[in-house]
XYZ file of C-alpha atoms in Angstrom:
417
model
C 117.299 77.000 135.280
C 120.532 76.183 133.396
C 118.498 75.615 130.209
C 116.714 79.074 130.691
C 120.137 80.763 131.266
C 121.466 79.110 128.128
C 118.416 80.230 126.185
C 118.948 83.793 127.367
C 122.541 83.728 126.491
C 121.790 82.352 122.943
C 119.179 85.179 122.350
C 121.584 87.810 123.485
C 124.291 86.269 121.279
C 121.939 86.290 118.219
C 120.850 89.886 118.978
C 124.476 91.052 119.406
C 125.438 89.396 116.200
C 122.442 90.948 114.301
C 123.335 94.380 115.716
C 127.044 93.975 114.750
C 126.065 92.815 111.214
C 123.715 95.818 110.867
C 126.312 98.160 111.919
C 128.865 96.830 109.465
C 126.332 97.009 106.630
C 125.579 100.598 107.580
C 129.138 101.639 107.627
C 129.871 100.075 104.236
C 126.750 101.588 102.596
C 126.392 105.118 104.313
C 128.211 106.954 101.493
C 125.613 105.732 99.008
C 122.646 106.622 101.201
C 120.834 109.967 100.965
C 118.017 111.899 102.373
C 115.796 113.125 99.511
C 114.266 116.571 100.036
C 111.369 118.275 98.213
C 112.000 122.104 98.650
C 109.324 124.627 98.059
C 111.006 127.362 95.978
C 108.878 130.207 97.404
C 109.737 129.493 101.133
C 113.079 127.708 100.668
C 111.985 125.185 103.204
C 111.420 121.372 103.101
C 108.089 120.335 101.840
C 108.611 116.583 102.213
C 111.534 114.151 102.912
C 112.284 110.558 102.135
C 115.228 108.415 101.479
C 117.261 107.251 98.485
C 120.275 105.257 97.397
C 122.684 105.409 94.557
C 122.416 102.498 92.080
C 125.210 103.207 89.650
C 128.594 105.065 89.743
C 127.328 108.074 87.771
C 125.075 109.522 90.469
C 121.727 107.749 89.748
C 119.681 107.459 92.811
C 116.419 105.290 93.396
C 113.688 106.552 95.670
C 109.903 106.337 95.800
C 107.733 108.260 93.508
C 105.594 109.674 96.272
C 108.693 111.244 97.855
C 109.222 113.434 94.684
C 105.724 113.487 93.375
C 105.304 117.310 94.220
C 108.115 118.086 91.744
C 106.720 115.669 89.087
C 103.316 117.426 89.186
C 104.565 121.049 89.795
C 108.257 121.391 88.666
C 108.022 125.183 88.880
C 106.962 125.084 92.490
C 109.488 122.747 93.784
C 113.049 121.481 93.417
C 114.681 118.182 94.589
C 117.755 118.075 96.823
C 119.851 115.400 98.565
C 121.639 115.444 101.807
C 124.441 112.934 102.050
C 126.130 111.243 105.129
C 128.521 114.040 105.542
C 126.012 116.787 105.504
C 126.655 117.890 101.917
C 123.602 119.135 99.881
C 123.124 119.131 96.209
C 120.530 119.448 93.353
C 118.815 116.431 91.821
C 117.083 116.077 88.532
C 114.181 113.701 87.910
C 114.895 111.142 85.170
C 112.304 108.395 85.349
C 109.220 107.366 87.312
C 107.161 104.239 87.805
C 103.929 105.439 89.416
C 102.368 101.979 89.484
C 105.167 100.595 91.758
C 105.946 103.996 93.470
C 109.488 104.341 92.118
C 111.567 107.132 90.842
C 115.075 107.640 89.566
C 116.795 111.063 90.288
C 120.324 112.042 89.363
C 123.069 114.132 90.925
C 126.115 115.420 89.220
C 129.410 113.573 90.104
C 132.949 114.123 88.933
C 134.133 110.637 89.325
C 132.559 107.221 89.790
C 130.921 106.830 93.280
C 130.122 103.757 95.457
C 126.740 102.369 94.916
C 124.310 99.599 95.930
C 124.221 96.382 94.040
C 120.952 94.902 93.168
C 120.352 91.331 94.034
C 119.986 88.707 91.302
C 117.465 86.618 93.280
C 114.529 87.045 95.782
C 115.250 86.288 99.447
C 114.132 83.025 101.131
C 111.216 82.951 103.395
C 112.280 83.952 106.856
C 115.580 85.486 105.654
C 116.919 88.285 107.741
C 116.974 91.642 105.966
C 118.140 95.160 106.814
C 116.072 98.225 106.076
C 117.834 101.616 105.676
C 116.422 105.096 105.727
C 115.898 108.340 107.679
C 112.820 107.996 109.935
C 111.195 111.162 111.074
C 114.125 113.159 109.923
C 116.296 111.812 112.706
C 119.311 110.729 110.590
C 119.999 107.520 108.719
C 119.436 104.181 110.523
C 119.429 100.525 109.785
C 116.461 98.276 110.963
C 116.659 94.477 110.944
C 113.608 92.574 109.745
C 112.378 89.315 108.128
C 111.234 88.591 104.609
C 107.722 87.106 104.613
C 107.115 86.786 100.832
C 104.703 88.692 98.663
C 101.462 90.085 100.096
C 98.861 87.754 98.701
C 96.044 90.331 98.242
C 98.112 92.634 96.056
C 97.388 93.127 92.322
C 100.846 94.669 92.013
C 103.587 92.844 93.997
C 104.543 94.064 97.371
C 106.804 92.410 99.813
C 105.586 91.807 103.424
C 108.477 92.753 105.635
C 108.464 92.343 109.444
C 110.253 95.388 110.782
C 109.827 99.027 111.436
C 109.338 101.098 108.242
C 108.645 104.507 109.547
C 107.943 107.902 108.028
C 111.021 109.230 106.294
C 112.220 105.876 105.376
C 110.313 105.732 102.203
C 112.582 105.139 99.249
C 115.331 103.600 101.322
C 116.888 100.277 100.256
C 116.315 96.874 102.016
C 119.389 94.658 101.735
C 120.375 91.005 102.511
C 123.340 89.946 104.439
C 125.468 90.491 101.354
C 124.476 94.183 101.245
C 122.511 93.517 97.977
C 119.267 95.388 97.426
C 116.132 93.098 97.495
C 113.462 95.720 98.082
C 112.624 99.376 98.554
C 110.803 100.792 101.581
C 107.321 102.001 100.532
C 104.617 101.746 103.212
C 103.763 100.473 106.751
C 100.790 99.206 108.527
C 102.456 99.730 112.020
C 103.027 96.940 114.541
C 106.259 95.850 112.766
C 104.423 95.269 109.398
C 106.187 96.945 106.510
C 105.713 96.672 102.725
C 108.492 96.976 100.217
C 108.575 97.168 96.420
C 110.421 94.100 95.003
C 113.835 94.836 93.576
C 112.989 93.518 90.131
C 110.614 96.491 89.577
C 113.598 98.757 90.195
C 115.662 96.589 87.779
C 112.997 97.128 85.109
C 112.869 100.808 85.728
C 116.635 101.088 85.512
C 116.648 99.075 82.295
C 113.946 101.420 80.872
C 116.137 104.313 81.821
C 119.115 102.913 79.958
C 117.407 101.758 76.832
C 114.470 104.100 76.190
C 114.607 107.493 74.625
C 113.762 110.391 76.941
C 109.969 110.997 77.215
C 108.221 113.450 79.474
C 107.158 112.601 82.934
C 103.473 112.942 81.931
C 103.948 110.588 79.136
C 105.525 107.983 81.268
C 102.754 108.216 83.837
C 100.003 108.034 81.191
C 101.497 104.941 79.560
C 102.018 103.188 82.900
C 98.470 103.992 84.096
C 96.985 102.775 80.883
C 99.003 99.559 80.862
C 98.192 98.805 84.443
C 94.481 99.180 84.116
C 94.443 97.298 80.919
C 96.018 94.495 82.745
C 93.539 94.705 85.652
C 90.446 94.683 83.445
C 91.836 91.941 81.309
C 92.483 89.841 84.424
C 88.988 90.596 85.815
C 87.215 89.615 82.512
C 89.264 86.453 82.108
C 88.570 85.218 85.604
C 85.530 83.211 86.701
C 82.380 85.261 87.562
C 80.123 83.346 89.896
C 76.559 84.254 90.906
C 75.784 84.924 94.642
C 72.360 85.562 96.169
C 71.769 88.941 97.783
C 68.183 89.010 99.010
C 66.068 88.060 96.046
C 68.732 89.202 93.668
C 71.782 87.440 92.072
C 75.006 89.398 91.992
C 78.498 88.484 90.686
C 81.663 87.603 92.573
C 84.996 87.373 90.769
C 87.444 84.695 91.624
C 90.544 86.834 92.154
C 92.568 87.326 95.203
C 93.181 91.064 94.846
C 89.474 91.949 95.100
C 88.168 91.806 98.731
C 84.477 91.836 99.706
C 82.613 92.867 102.738
C 78.963 92.591 103.652
C 76.455 94.436 105.891
C 72.807 94.631 106.631
C 70.167 96.058 109.036
C 68.721 92.662 109.787
C 69.240 93.234 113.418
C 66.912 96.329 113.390
C 63.238 95.064 113.433
C 61.884 98.590 113.254
C 63.625 99.580 110.102
C 61.133 100.427 107.174
C 63.326 98.829 104.688
C 65.374 95.641 105.061
C 68.784 96.456 103.385
C 71.602 94.167 102.632
C 74.891 95.360 101.076
C 77.830 93.719 99.427
C 80.962 95.767 98.612
C 84.004 94.566 96.709
C 87.087 96.628 95.894
C 90.728 96.519 94.885
C 92.646 96.924 98.025
C 95.119 99.371 96.589
C 95.332 102.343 94.346
C 97.985 104.424 92.449
C 99.264 107.574 94.063
C 99.657 110.562 91.598
C 99.643 113.253 94.141
C 98.148 113.996 97.680
C 94.993 114.975 96.036
C 94.850 112.643 93.133
C 94.580 108.820 93.362
C 93.743 106.377 90.496
C 93.962 102.809 89.466
C 91.312 101.248 91.683
C 88.124 99.391 91.008
C 85.077 98.837 93.273
C 81.680 97.121 92.884
C 78.740 97.596 95.253
C 75.432 95.924 95.411
C 72.439 96.830 97.560
C 69.139 94.868 97.965
C 66.296 96.641 99.511
C 62.893 95.192 100.534
C 60.015 97.293 101.999
C 58.057 96.522 105.048
C 54.467 97.873 104.927
C 55.281 100.884 102.731
C 53.295 102.235 99.916
C 55.026 102.329 96.515
C 55.687 106.123 96.481
C 57.190 106.149 99.975
C 59.414 103.166 99.033
C 60.481 104.793 95.799
C 61.464 108.002 97.678
C 63.739 106.110 100.125
C 65.056 104.018 97.256
C 65.996 107.251 95.232
C 67.880 108.605 98.414
C 70.223 105.397 98.136
C 70.816 105.880 94.353
C 72.006 109.460 95.012
C 74.651 108.244 97.271
C 76.762 106.795 94.561
C 80.093 108.530 93.777
C 83.487 108.272 92.427
C 85.771 105.620 93.927
C 88.895 107.820 93.884
C 89.988 111.285 94.857
C 90.759 113.876 92.312
C 90.479 117.654 91.846
C 89.264 120.016 89.229
C 92.967 120.442 88.094
C 93.116 116.732 87.413
C 89.874 115.678 85.879
C 86.876 117.158 84.050
C 83.218 117.151 85.186
C 81.315 113.956 84.883
C 79.370 113.492 81.675
C 76.487 111.134 82.220
C 74.067 109.047 79.802
C 70.768 107.880 81.310
C 68.890 104.991 79.871
C 66.158 102.320 80.660
C 67.684 98.942 79.828
C 65.482 95.833 79.178
C 67.873 93.417 77.413
C 66.571 89.994 76.209
C 69.127 87.979 78.000
C 68.414 89.393 81.492
C 65.338 89.210 83.644
C 65.881 92.650 85.383
C 64.659 95.951 83.838
C 66.758 98.867 85.093
C 67.278 102.497 84.971
C 71.048 102.920 84.229
C 73.455 105.830 84.528
C 76.869 105.727 82.926
C 79.214 108.590 83.726
C 82.829 109.412 82.595
C 85.215 112.122 83.381
C 88.414 112.743 81.473
C 91.960 113.099 82.868
C 93.249 116.395 81.729
C 96.895 115.678 81.654
C 96.760 112.061 80.489
C 94.755 111.738 77.326
C 92.603 108.654 76.670
C 92.145 107.919 80.382
C 88.931 108.209 82.237
C 87.191 107.618 85.475
C 83.958 105.570 85.044
C 80.936 105.325 87.228
C 78.133 102.977 86.366
C 74.860 102.652 88.399
C 71.885 100.505 87.662
C 68.694 100.382 89.660
C 65.858 97.943 89.111
C 62.366 99.306 88.248
C 60.265 96.232 87.869
C 59.503 95.436 91.442
C 57.005 97.482 93.661
C 58.420 96.421 97.120
C 61.922 95.255 96.195
C 64.966 96.974 94.631
C 68.382 95.904 93.570
C 71.022 98.704 93.024
C 74.267 97.789 91.500
C 77.125 100.123 90.629
C 80.865 100.110 89.995
C 83.558 102.718 89.485
C 86.894 102.295 87.682
C 89.747 104.871 87.938
C 92.043 105.671 85.054
C 90.783 103.399 82.315
C 90.557 103.614 78.675
C 87.317 103.588 76.699
C 87.555 99.982 75.280
C 88.263 98.475 78.622
C 85.450 100.381 80.315
C 82.877 99.286 77.942
C 83.898 95.593 78.044
C 83.773 95.644 81.759
C 80.402 97.354 81.806
C 78.924 94.758 79.477
C 80.116 91.940 81.648
C 78.949 93.550 84.711
C 75.381 94.262 83.371
C 75.060 90.693 82.158
C 75.796 89.390 85.636
C 73.090 90.988 87.767
C 69.565 89.473 87.744
C 66.575 88.420 89.957
C 66.683 85.029 91.538
């Protein structure tokens, strides 16, 4: 019993110390914390809110790109404002964005140097206690203690796994160590005390670009960032090991990279099914947010093996065609964002493969980001009467050269066993 009482006392002491430390950090940093508001000009009301924090004495504030994305896409419809800890409001101008890492820099006018957050010069240690600051659910600025758990292993672009509550409205808020130095930026949550942060080195890079690079338009910044990121993704995919895996009587590729995750399904448990179907689906477990109706940056591959059970060729082909027509783009976009798909159909019988296929290669252009396309490729085998192998991929926001290189590799990796 004495040991139990001592343990309870120790836990209370630790919790009390953490609460006191959090309170001290909050008091120290509160003048440099802001609510970031996107205001609809027509109604004059808030359209969205997030958090932000000052990173230099001249009024430069960091936040998430998605907090101010409405203004970035429609600057005539919205304006950006801040609300400080004393209830003062003011206008903000958008200076720089990093859509891949979901960061933005906005600026307020200041008469004299103001207090600001210092950026850490090293990453935290595993298990180190951190403090997340922000404005959850428009309830006012708070500080939430949590723990650093390293980088998310499945991410193509780095994200910190943070054990702590990152709630709606805290997006763009800073996460600091015990020395009140920024080590990350709130960006997303999976609930159940699982949060994700943008590592502070991404903010350092964006700040350096702001200081050293001539002003370019927001659209130009986004276009360059999307192109560079997708080039990196495709180059990484093509330089990684592609292994063959059996799917029914077909052979399909698997790529040895941690950020592509695969799932499988079949109807093998349904003996009355007219066609035995086995599906493998692999995809990048993230995308790039441009607006609430426009996502890009992803890649997915799907393979479907079909084997008929006592069906004539015409009936099998009819059901087979239905599966082909289900293929669609892997990302969300509107007519404002992209053109209509333009498709090229062909019959492919290359000498280095043992599968003859009907192929469809489709592209749609990004209207505001020249040289970027969404690509959809579909291949359906035509040389078996009672078997079929359908393979397809989609890539969002890619340049032509990268798309063609990936298509070539993909086509060469599918065959019959």
